[in-house]
mmCIF file of C-alpha atoms in Angstrom:
data_model
loop_
_atom_site.group_PDB
_atom_site.id
_atom_site.type_symbol
_atom_site.label_atom_id
_atom_site.label_comp_id
_atom_site.label_asym_id
_atom_site.label_seq_id
_atom_site.Cartn_x
_atom_site.Cartn_y
_atom_site.Cartn_z
ATOM 1 C CA MET A 1 12.160 2.622 19.647
ATOM 2 C CA ASP A 2 13.043 3.352 23.341
ATOM 3 C CA LEU A 3 14.117 -0.439 23.527
ATOM 4 C CA VAL A 4 16.462 -0.175 20.500
ATOM 5 C CA LEU A 5 18.070 2.878 22.155
ATOM 6 C CA ALA A 6 18.297 1.133 25.633
ATOM 7 C CA THR A 7 20.059 -1.857 24.091
ATOM 8 C CA ALA A 8 22.361 0.297 21.900
ATOM 9 C CA THR A 9 23.841 2.146 24.768
ATOM 10 C CA GLN A 10 27.221 0.843 26.319
ATOM 11 C CA SER A 11 27.616 0.655 30.005
ATOM 12 C CA SER A 12 30.002 3.701 29.718
ATOM 13 C CA GLY A 13 27.207 5.557 28.173
ATOM 14 C CA GLY A 14 28.250 5.864 24.613
ATOM 15 C CA PHE A 15 26.136 4.801 21.659
ATOM 16 C CA ASP A 16 26.690 1.502 20.144
ATOM 17 C CA LEU A 17 26.034 2.706 16.223
ATOM 18 C CA ILE A 18 26.984 -1.090 15.044
ATOM 19 C CA GLY A 19 24.610 -2.566 17.603
ATOM 20 C CA THR A 20 21.785 -0.348 16.499
ATOM 21 C CA ILE A 21 22.334 -1.252 12.892
ATOM 22 C CA LEU A 22 22.416 -4.857 13.598
ATOM 23 C CA TRP A 23 19.301 -4.827 15.935
ATOM 24 C CA PRO A 24 17.023 -6.384 13.462
ATOM 25 C CA LEU A 25 19.398 -9.285 12.886
ATOM 26 C CA LYS A 26 20.181 -9.540 16.593
ATOM 27 C CA TRP A 27 16.486 -9.914 17.274
ATOM 28 C CA VAL A 28 16.291 -12.803 14.662
ATOM 29 C CA VAL A 29 19.484 -14.574 16.077
ATOM 30 C CA GLU A 30 17.936 -14.289 19.755
ATOM 31 C CA LEU A 31 14.713 -15.778 18.603
ATOM 32 C CA VAL A 32 16.539 -18.853 16.863
ATOM 33 C CA LEU A 33 18.800 -19.467 19.841
ATOM 34 C CA VAL A 34 15.754 -19.231 22.067
ATOM 35 C CA ALA A 35 13.620 -21.673 20.130
ATOM 36 C CA TRP A 36 16.363 -24.130 19.994
ATOM 37 C CA HIS A 37 17.276 -23.840 23.592
ATOM 38 C CA ALA A 38 13.462 -24.611 24.227
ATOM 39 C CA ILE A 39 13.501 -27.438 22.392
ATOM 40 C CA TRP A 40 16.872 -28.898 23.931
ATOM 41 C CA THR A 41 15.292 -28.227 27.652
ATOM 42 C CA PHE A 42 12.117 -29.831 26.280
ATOM 43 C CA ILE A 43 14.173 -33.175 25.560
ATOM 44 C CA GLY A 44 15.748 -32.837 29.219
ATOM 45 C CA LEU A 45 19.012 -30.958 29.272
ATOM 46 C CA PRO A 46 19.426 -28.572 32.009
ATOM 47 C CA ALA A 47 18.389 -24.953 31.044
ATOM 48 C CA ASP A 48 21.813 -23.402 32.403
ATOM 49 C CA SER A 49 23.924 -26.225 30.868
ATOM 50 C CA GLY A 50 26.507 -25.268 28.566
ATOM 51 C CA LEU A 51 25.639 -28.408 26.309
ATOM 52 C CA ALA A 52 22.178 -27.006 25.594
ATOM 53 C CA TRP A 53 23.582 -23.398 24.451
ATOM 54 C CA VAL A 54 26.099 -25.020 22.441
ATOM 55 C CA LEU A 55 23.618 -27.206 20.750
ATOM 56 C CA SER A 56 21.586 -23.908 20.291
ATOM 57 C CA ILE A 57 24.241 -22.190 18.312
ATOM 58 C CA VAL A 58 24.724 -25.573 16.169
ATOM 59 C CA GLY A 59 20.732 -25.138 15.726
ATOM 60 C CA LEU A 60 21.566 -21.417 14.493
ATOM 61 C CA VAL A 61 24.243 -22.735 11.804
ATOM 62 C CA ILE A 62 21.868 -25.116 10.693
ATOM 63 C CA VAL A 63 19.164 -22.556 10.179
ATOM 64 C CA VAL A 64 21.281 -20.083 8.542
ATOM 65 C CA ARG A 65 23.140 -22.240 6.291
ATOM 66 C CA ALA A 66 19.859 -24.253 5.152
ATOM 67 C CA ALA A 67 18.368 -20.796 4.175
ATOM 68 C CA LEU A 68 21.522 -20.108 2.333
ATOM 69 C CA ILE A 69 21.253 -23.059 -0.046
ATOM 70 C CA PRO A 70 19.352 -21.299 -2.789
ATOM 71 C CA LEU A 71 22.338 -18.861 -2.600
ATOM 72 C CA PHE A 72 24.814 -21.488 -2.531
ATOM 73 C CA VAL A 73 23.183 -23.153 -5.785
ATOM 74 C CA LYS A 74 23.637 -19.598 -7.571
ATOM 75 C CA GLN A 75 27.071 -19.574 -6.386
ATOM 76 C CA ILE A 76 27.842 -22.786 -8.163
ATOM 77 C CA LYS A 77 26.086 -21.878 -11.353
ATOM 78 C CA SER A 78 28.023 -18.516 -11.140
ATOM 79 C CA GLN A 79 31.285 -20.041 -10.773
ATOM 80 C CA ARG A 80 30.595 -22.529 -13.894
ATOM 81 C CA LYS A 81 29.336 -19.756 -16.236
ATOM 82 C CA MET A 82 32.643 -17.617 -14.893
ATOM 83 C CA MET A 83 34.775 -20.709 -16.202
ATOM 84 C CA GLU A 84 32.852 -20.911 -19.222
ATOM 85 C CA ILE A 85 33.655 -17.208 -20.425
ATOM 86 C CA ALA A 86 36.938 -17.273 -19.154
ATOM 87 C CA PRO A 87 38.534 -17.980 -22.604
ATOM 88 C CA GLU A 88 36.382 -14.937 -23.809
ATOM 89 C CA LEU A 89 37.720 -12.778 -20.977
ATOM 90 C CA ARG A 90 41.268 -13.687 -21.877
ATOM 91 C CA LYS A 91 40.586 -12.644 -25.214
ATOM 92 C CA VAL A 92 39.381 -9.264 -24.308
ATOM 93 C CA GLN A 93 42.603 -8.735 -21.783
ATOM 94 C CA GLU A 94 44.955 -9.590 -24.635
ATOM 95 C CA LYS A 95 43.153 -6.977 -26.862
ATOM 96 C CA TYR A 96 43.997 -4.295 -24.627
ATOM 97 C CA ARG A 97 47.295 -5.572 -23.227
ATOM 98 C CA GLY A 98 49.930 -2.975 -22.640
ATOM 99 C CA LYS A 99 46.894 0.048 -23.430
ATOM 100 C CA ARG A 100 47.339 2.246 -20.269
ATOM 101 C CA ASP A 101 44.913 5.346 -21.651
ATOM 102 C CA GLN A 102 41.701 6.060 -20.540
ATOM 103 C CA LEU A 103 39.745 5.235 -23.471
ATOM 104 C CA SER A 104 41.327 1.945 -23.737
ATOM 105 C CA ARG A 105 40.607 1.002 -20.058
ATOM 106 C CA GLU A 106 36.977 2.334 -20.474
ATOM 107 C CA ALA A 107 36.642 0.177 -23.671
ATOM 108 C CA MET A 108 37.864 -3.017 -21.782
ATOM 109 C CA SER A 109 35.675 -2.408 -18.783
ATOM 110 C CA ARG A 110 32.514 -2.177 -21.169
ATOM 111 C CA GLU A 111 33.204 -5.355 -23.123
ATOM 112 C CA THR A 112 33.877 -7.143 -19.932
ATOM 113 C CA MET A 113 30.803 -6.086 -18.547
ATOM 114 C CA ALA A 114 29.000 -6.934 -21.524
ATOM 115 C CA LEU A 115 30.487 -10.532 -21.247
ATOM 116 C CA TYR A 116 28.846 -10.859 -17.731
ATOM 117 C CA LYS A 117 25.717 -9.520 -18.697
ATOM 118 C CA LYS A 118 25.536 -11.818 -21.848
ATOM 119 C CA HIS A 119 26.201 -15.036 -19.643
ATOM 120 C CA GLY A 120 24.025 -13.666 -16.524
ATOM 121 C CA THR A 121 27.079 -13.828 -14.153
ATOM 122 C CA THR A 122 29.346 -11.438 -12.047
ATOM 123 C CA PRO A 123 32.407 -12.181 -10.084
ATOM 124 C CA ILE A 124 30.867 -11.143 -6.682
ATOM 125 C CA SER A 125 27.943 -13.972 -7.295
ATOM 126 C CA GLY A 126 30.594 -16.166 -6.118
ATOM 127 C CA CYS A 127 30.845 -14.552 -2.564
ATOM 128 C CA LEU A 128 27.050 -14.266 -1.887
ATOM 129 C CA PRO A 129 26.970 -16.777 0.862
ATOM 130 C CA LEU A 130 29.714 -15.440 2.728
ATOM 131 C CA LEU A 131 28.618 -11.886 2.542
ATOM 132 C CA VAL A 132 25.187 -12.725 3.693
ATOM 133 C CA GLN A 133 26.652 -14.691 6.564
ATOM 134 C CA MET A 134 28.934 -11.852 7.841
ATOM 135 C CA PRO A 135 26.168 -9.583 9.482
ATOM 136 C CA ILE A 136 24.576 -12.569 11.042
ATOM 137 C CA PHE A 137 27.977 -13.826 12.263
ATOM 138 C CA PHE A 138 28.537 -10.140 13.688
ATOM 139 C CA SER A 139 24.970 -10.250 15.325
ATOM 140 C CA LEU A 140 25.971 -13.197 17.134
ATOM 141 C CA TYR A 141 29.070 -11.772 18.206
ATOM 142 C CA SER A 142 27.262 -8.607 19.582
ATOM 143 C CA VAL A 143 24.442 -10.804 21.200
ATOM 144 C CA LEU A 144 27.289 -12.696 23.145
ATOM 145 C CA ASN A 145 29.256 -9.634 23.759
ATOM 146 C CA ASP A 146 26.343 -8.235 25.624
ATOM 147 C CA VAL A 147 25.525 -11.261 27.700
ATOM 148 C CA ALA A 148 27.895 -10.328 30.659
ATOM 149 C CA LYS A 149 26.443 -6.657 30.507
ATOM 150 C CA HIS A 150 23.004 -7.566 30.419
ATOM 151 C CA ALA A 151 23.573 -10.322 33.407
ATOM 152 C CA ALA A 152 25.075 -7.873 35.478
ATOM 153 C CA ALA A 153 22.519 -5.330 34.620
ATOM 154 C CA GLY A 154 19.573 -7.781 35.177
ATOM 155 C CA ILE A 155 18.093 -7.220 31.835
ATOM 156 C CA GLY A 156 17.715 -9.026 28.881
ATOM 157 C CA GLY A 157 18.758 -8.508 24.944
ATOM 158 C CA VAL A 158 16.830 -7.034 22.248
ATOM 159 C CA GLY A 159 14.025 -9.743 21.963
ATOM 160 C CA PHE A 160 13.542 -13.271 23.026
ATOM 161 C CA LEU A 161 16.328 -13.432 25.104
ATOM 162 C CA ASP A 162 14.881 -12.244 28.479
ATOM 163 C CA ALA A 163 16.497 -11.314 31.780
ATOM 164 C CA ASN A 164 16.143 -15.114 33.001
ATOM 165 C CA LEU A 165 17.658 -16.789 29.701
ATOM 166 C CA THR A 166 20.184 -14.303 29.766
ATOM 167 C CA SER A 167 21.255 -15.197 33.302
ATOM 168 C CA GLU A 168 21.211 -18.708 32.374
ATOM 169 C CA PHE A 169 23.299 -18.191 29.345
ATOM 170 C CA TYR A 170 25.810 -16.166 31.316
ATOM 171 C CA ASN A 171 26.141 -18.982 33.795
ATOM 172 C CA ALA A 172 26.549 -21.822 31.415
ATOM 173 C CA ASN A 173 29.928 -23.224 30.734
ATOM 174 C CA LEU A 174 31.415 -26.003 28.737
ATOM 175 C CA PHE A 175 33.574 -28.013 30.435
ATOM 176 C CA GLY A 176 34.311 -25.333 32.593
ATOM 177 C CA ALA A 177 34.542 -22.771 29.828
ATOM 178 C CA SER A 178 32.257 -19.971 29.744
ATOM 179 C CA LEU A 179 30.529 -18.979 26.360
ATOM 180 C CA HIS A 180 30.989 -15.429 26.136
ATOM 181 C CA ASP A 181 34.629 -15.511 27.380
ATOM 182 C CA THR A 182 37.676 -15.055 24.940
ATOM 183 C CA LEU A 183 41.243 -16.257 24.761
ATOM 184 C CA VAL A 184 42.419 -12.827 25.415
ATOM 185 C CA GLY A 185 40.101 -12.678 28.426
ATOM 186 C CA ALA A 186 40.972 -16.227 29.857
ATOM 187 C CA TRP A 187 44.542 -16.143 29.222
ATOM 188 C CA GLY A 188 46.715 -16.008 32.590
ATOM 189 C CA ARG A 189 43.495 -16.412 34.704
ATOM 190 C CA PRO A 190 43.522 -19.443 37.228
ATOM 191 C CA ASP A 191 40.200 -20.532 35.896
ATOM 192 C CA GLY A 192 40.689 -19.755 32.306
ATOM 193 C CA THR A 193 42.960 -22.845 31.350
ATOM 194 C CA VAL A 194 40.396 -24.811 30.253
ATOM 195 C CA THR A 195 38.670 -21.802 27.893
ATOM 196 C CA VAL A 196 42.332 -21.385 26.408
ATOM 197 C CA ILE A 197 42.564 -25.009 25.579
ATOM 198 C CA ILE A 198 39.195 -25.398 23.779
ATOM 199 C CA LEU A 199 39.808 -22.143 22.099
ATOM 200 C CA LEU A 200 43.273 -23.268 20.727
ATOM 201 C CA VAL A 201 41.945 -26.744 19.666
ATOM 202 C CA LEU A 202 38.643 -25.095 17.800
ATOM 203 C CA VAL A 203 41.364 -22.665 15.957
ATOM 204 C CA VAL A 204 43.608 -25.712 14.877
ATOM 205 C CA LEU A 205 40.400 -27.452 13.694
ATOM 206 C CA MET A 206 38.908 -24.312 11.905
ATOM 207 C CA ILE A 207 42.175 -23.944 10.053
ATOM 208 C CA ALA A 208 42.360 -27.517 9.175
ATOM 209 C CA SER A 209 38.804 -27.518 7.844
ATOM 210 C CA GLN A 210 39.355 -24.437 5.946
ATOM 211 C CA PHE A 211 42.551 -25.587 4.239
ATOM 212 C CA PHE A 212 40.953 -28.886 3.299
ATOM 213 C CA THR A 213 38.115 -27.282 1.891
ATOM 214 C CA GLN A 214 39.949 -25.080 -0.550
ATOM 215 C CA LEU A 215 42.300 -27.785 -1.161
ATOM 216 C CA GLN A 216 39.296 -29.741 -2.529
ATOM 217 C CA ILE A 217 38.483 -26.975 -4.965
ATOM 218 C CA ILE A 218 41.647 -26.382 -6.463
ATOM 219 C CA SER A 219 43.098 -30.100 -6.719
ATOM 220 C CA LYS A 220 39.962 -31.592 -7.957
ATOM 221 C CA ASN A 221 37.309 -29.139 -9.200
ATOM 222 C CA LEU A 222 39.168 -27.032 -11.548
ATOM 223 C CA SER A 223 39.299 -27.781 -15.306
ATOM 224 C CA PRO A 224 42.871 -27.558 -17.000
ATOM 225 C CA GLU A 225 42.080 -24.446 -18.574
ATOM 226 C CA ALA A 226 41.432 -22.920 -15.121
ATOM 227 C CA LYS A 227 44.734 -24.047 -13.874
ATOM 228 C CA THR A 228 46.511 -22.064 -16.388
ATOM 229 C CA GLY A 229 45.460 -18.307 -15.178
ATOM 230 C CA GLN A 230 46.480 -15.987 -12.686
ATOM 231 C CA ALA A 231 43.382 -16.363 -10.729
ATOM 232 C CA TYR A 232 44.680 -20.135 -10.094
ATOM 233 C CA GLN A 233 47.985 -18.928 -8.952
ATOM 234 C CA MET A 234 45.975 -16.511 -6.586
ATOM 235 C CA GLN A 235 43.935 -19.422 -5.278
ATOM 236 C CA ARG A 236 47.153 -21.361 -4.363
ATOM 237 C CA ILE A 237 48.294 -18.460 -2.458
ATOM 238 C CA MET A 238 44.986 -18.207 -0.634
ATOM 239 C CA LEU A 239 44.874 -21.786 0.233
ATOM 240 C CA TYR A 240 47.867 -21.072 2.745
ATOM 241 C CA ILE A 241 46.773 -17.313 3.847
ATOM 242 C CA LEU A 242 43.169 -17.535 4.462
ATOM 243 C CA PRO A 243 42.938 -20.356 6.918
ATOM 244 C CA LEU A 244 45.317 -17.908 9.330
ATOM 245 C CA ALA A 245 42.481 -15.401 9.620
ATOM 246 C CA PHE A 246 40.883 -17.957 11.901
ATOM 247 C CA VAL A 247 44.004 -17.317 14.317
ATOM 248 C CA PHE A 248 42.741 -13.845 14.882
ATOM 249 C CA SER A 249 38.928 -14.987 15.393
ATOM 250 C CA GLY A 250 40.484 -17.428 18.170
ATOM 251 C CA ILE A 251 41.946 -14.695 19.930
ATOM 252 C CA PHE A 252 39.421 -11.978 20.257
ATOM 253 C CA PHE A 253 36.072 -13.662 19.594
ATOM 254 C CA PRO A 254 33.939 -15.349 22.445
ATOM 255 C CA LEU A 255 33.887 -19.049 22.644
ATOM 256 C CA GLY A 256 30.419 -19.326 21.410
ATOM 257 C CA VAL A 257 31.116 -17.069 18.190
ATOM 258 C CA VAL A 258 34.124 -19.578 17.395
ATOM 259 C CA VAL A 259 31.815 -22.504 17.977
ATOM 260 C CA TYR A 260 29.340 -20.990 15.344
ATOM 261 C CA TRP A 261 32.378 -20.411 12.796
ATOM 262 C CA PHE A 262 33.644 -24.042 13.270
ATOM 263 C CA VAL A 263 30.322 -25.839 12.869
ATOM 264 C CA SER A 264 29.813 -23.699 9.819
ATOM 265 C CA ASN A 265 33.124 -24.275 8.613
ATOM 266 C CA ILE A 266 32.226 -28.003 8.942
ATOM 267 C CA TRP A 267 28.998 -27.554 7.005
ATOM 268 C CA THR A 268 30.944 -25.901 4.099
ATOM 269 C CA MET A 269 33.536 -28.555 4.042
ATOM 270 C CA VAL A 270 30.754 -31.387 3.914
ATOM 271 C CA GLN A 271 28.711 -29.393 1.223
ATOM 272 C CA GLN A 272 31.607 -28.758 -0.924
ATOM 273 C CA PHE A 273 32.488 -32.447 -0.762
ATOM 274 C CA LEU A 274 29.017 -33.488 -1.972
ATOM 275 C CA VAL A 275 28.756 -30.905 -4.873
ATOM 276 C CA ILE A 276 32.414 -31.784 -5.997
ATOM 277 C CA ARG A 277 31.342 -35.609 -6.057
ATOM 278 C CA ASN A 278 28.140 -35.130 -7.610
ATOM 279 C CA LEU A 279 28.167 -31.916 -9.494
ATOM 280 C CA PRO A 280 31.908 -31.542 -10.525
ATOM 281 C CA THR A 281 33.393 -28.882 -12.965
ATOM 282 C CA PRO A 282 33.366 -30.545 -16.513
ATOM 283 C CA GLY A 283 37.000 -31.589 -17.609
ATOM 284 C CA SER A 284 38.392 -31.499 -14.063
ATOM 285 C CA GLU A 285 39.766 -34.425 -11.877
ATOM 286 C CA ALA A 286 36.373 -34.616 -10.110
ATOM 287 C CA ALA A 287 34.452 -34.821 -13.325
ATOM 288 C CA LYS A 288 36.419 -37.852 -14.633
ATOM 289 C CA ALA A 289 36.389 -39.704 -11.174
ATOM 290 C CA ARG A 290 32.643 -39.325 -11.174
ATOM 291 C CA GLU A 291 32.539 -40.690 -14.792
ATOM 292 C CA GLU A 292 34.592 -43.645 -13.772
ATOM 293 C CA ARG A 293 32.242 -44.600 -10.870
ATOM 294 C CA LEU A 294 29.271 -44.144 -13.220
ATOM 295 C CA ALA A 295 30.795 -46.462 -15.759
ATOM 296 C CA ARG A 296 31.637 -49.113 -13.089
ATOM 297 C CA ARG A 297 27.911 -49.072 -12.406
ATOM 298 C CA GLY A 298 26.865 -49.124 -16.181
ATOM 299 C CA LYS A 299 25.703 -45.664 -16.277
ATOM 300 C CA ALA A 300 27.106 -42.331 -18.112
ATOM 301 C CA ILE A 301 26.282 -38.884 -18.389
ATOM 302 C CA ASP A 302 24.172 -37.787 -21.673
ATOM 303 C CA SER A 303 24.352 -34.628 -23.502
ATOM 304 C CA SER A 304 21.999 -32.777 -21.307
ATOM 305 C CA GLY A 305 23.743 -33.725 -17.955
ATOM 306 C CA LYS A 306 21.530 -36.468 -16.799
ATOM 307 C CA VAL A 307 22.633 -39.646 -15.587
ATOM 308 C CA VAL A 308 21.469 -42.546 -18.056
ATOM 309 C CA PRO A 309 22.078 -46.256 -18.430
ATOM 310 C CA MET A 310 25.088 -47.001 -20.823
ATOM 311 C CA GLU A 311 23.045 -48.484 -23.585
ATOM 312 C CA LYS A 312 21.062 -45.356 -23.952
ATOM 313 C CA TYR A 313 24.189 -43.197 -23.567
ATOM 314 C CA GLN A 314 25.791 -44.998 -26.514
ATOM 315 C CA ALA A 315 22.791 -44.961 -28.624
ATOM 316 C CA GLU A 316 22.463 -40.999 -28.056
ATOM 317 C CA GLN A 317 26.461 -41.276 -28.959
ATOM 318 C CA GLN A 318 25.776 -42.868 -32.085
ATOM 319 C CA ARG A 319 22.934 -40.825 -33.359
ATOM 320 C CA LEU A 320 25.057 -37.654 -32.724
ATOM 321 C CA LEU A 321 27.970 -39.247 -34.904
ATOM 322 C CA GLU A 322 25.624 -39.823 -37.501
ATOM 323 C CA GLU A 323 24.140 -36.539 -37.612
ATOM 324 C CA ALA A 324 27.301 -34.791 -37.479
ATOM 325 C CA GLU A 325 28.449 -36.993 -40.674
ATOM 326 C CA ARG A 326 25.389 -36.321 -42.471
ATOM 327 C CA LYS A 327 26.057 -32.456 -41.999
ATOM 328 C CA ARG A 328 29.326 -33.111 -43.115
ATOM 329 C CA ALA A 329 28.418 -34.547 -46.257
ATOM 330 C CA ALA A 330 25.674 -32.082 -46.944
ATOM 331 C CA ALA A 331 27.844 -29.150 -46.367
ATOM 332 C CA PRO A 332 29.412 -27.582 -49.591
ATOM 333 C CA LYS A 333 32.828 -28.437 -50.213
ATOM 334 C CA ARG A 334 35.542 -25.550 -49.820
ATOM 335 C CA GLN A 335 37.633 -25.131 -52.753
ATOM 336 C CA GLN A 336 40.980 -24.651 -52.019
ATOM 337 C CA PRO A 337 42.998 -21.517 -53.105
ATOM 338 C CA VAL A 338 45.344 -21.895 -56.256
ATOM 339 C CA GLY A 339 48.258 -19.789 -56.850
ATOM 340 C CA LYS A 340 48.784 -18.091 -60.134
ATOM 341 C CA GLN A 341 51.618 -20.048 -61.488
ATOM 342 C CA ARG A 342 49.781 -23.579 -60.554
ATOM 343 C CA ALA A 343 46.714 -21.883 -62.301
ATOM 344 C CA LYS A 344 48.490 -21.399 -65.582
ATOM 345 C CA LYS A 345 49.873 -25.045 -65.517
ATOM 346 C CA GLN A 346 46.507 -26.369 -64.807
ATOM 347 C CA ALA A 347 45.087 -24.305 -67.780
ATOM 348 C CA GLY A 348 47.898 -25.434 -69.996
ATOM 349 C CA LYS A 349 46.895 -28.918 -69.319
ATOM 350 C CA GLN A 350 43.246 -28.639 -70.395
ATOM 351 C CA PRO A 351 42.022 -29.831 -73.658
ATOM 352 C CA PRO A 352 41.725 -27.168 -76.685
ATOM 353 C CA ALA A 353 37.641 -27.575 -76.401
ATOM 354 C CA ALA A 354 37.761 -26.493 -72.591
ATOM 355 C CA LYS A 355 40.270 -23.509 -73.415
ATOM 356 C CA SER A 356 38.136 -22.105 -76.292
ATOM 357 C CA GLY A 357 34.832 -22.860 -74.445
ATOM 358 C CA THR A 358 33.607 -25.200 -77.525
ATOM 359 C CA SER A 359 32.839 -28.721 -77.767
ATOM 360 C CA ASP A 360 34.119 -31.209 -80.603
ATOM 361 C CA SER A 361 30.564 -31.719 -81.885
ATOM 362 C CA GLU A 362 29.838 -27.947 -82.605
ATOM 363 C CA PRO A 363 29.665 -27.622 -86.319
ATOM 364 C CA SER A 364 32.220 -25.670 -88.380
ATOM 365 C CA SER A 365 31.666 -22.621 -90.266
#
């Protein structure tokens, strides 16, 4: 407990509440960084080289994003379910359109939540990977932010980043740029030119990668129905606004954190590309492109979503067609409603025996 309080105290003597809350995650971040650093130094990289520590940060990204793959799969499934229930959600919204009273709003909320519960999804499920990553991101920011302070005091971090490793981390630089330096701190310094250039290049690359990732989704992986709602218009607006958040990150965050965020963006971009290519949204442009690629290879997607040979697919389609025709033939025919005037005309055209309900063979009295 004393170690927690010691690492949560600023050099000015104030108490670092955020650092205390993030202490367990900072311990894990230091463990992963030190483990990867040990691997790179074992291979032959100098312990105090910037490349060794940058690759350690890349290793941290790999560990974190690999651990988040189950959440990413859940996110994809949740997004698919949200698309499936979109028509039902629109019906609920149309039902209560223009009704501003409290009872109507509560009823609309209940029906919406009932739909989410029925289909096992919620809007927040699509944000789970990002929400889980944010504490780790801020933990890395806190670790890097403490490096200069701890190196000056001759102490280590909260866990495996001891005093010696902290000193090596502090002295490490990438092409002359310190990993714990920021754009604001380096701007105007004679020795900060390289740091400023590297951070500006990374910010531009981050904006480009984020823009391309979002563009992939809205241009290729949305069904025609999804492109008609208000949510689609919001996505188009966010396509241009969201990448600008990286300008803020490049100005105020340490170089090591910006490297983490950039590598994580590249992971997201590649992961999204693979998902859109191999598991596209049904009805989207990406789904049509996948079907065309499979057709050129003599394959198709069956009713269960599996890739099968074209002969098997065609046999399944023939079987489904025959089953549909049998059901249609067996179904009772619906009698069309007849108006009063037409019914009278039809009754007048019937033979006398049909009108009286007797047959010609019936004996007379």
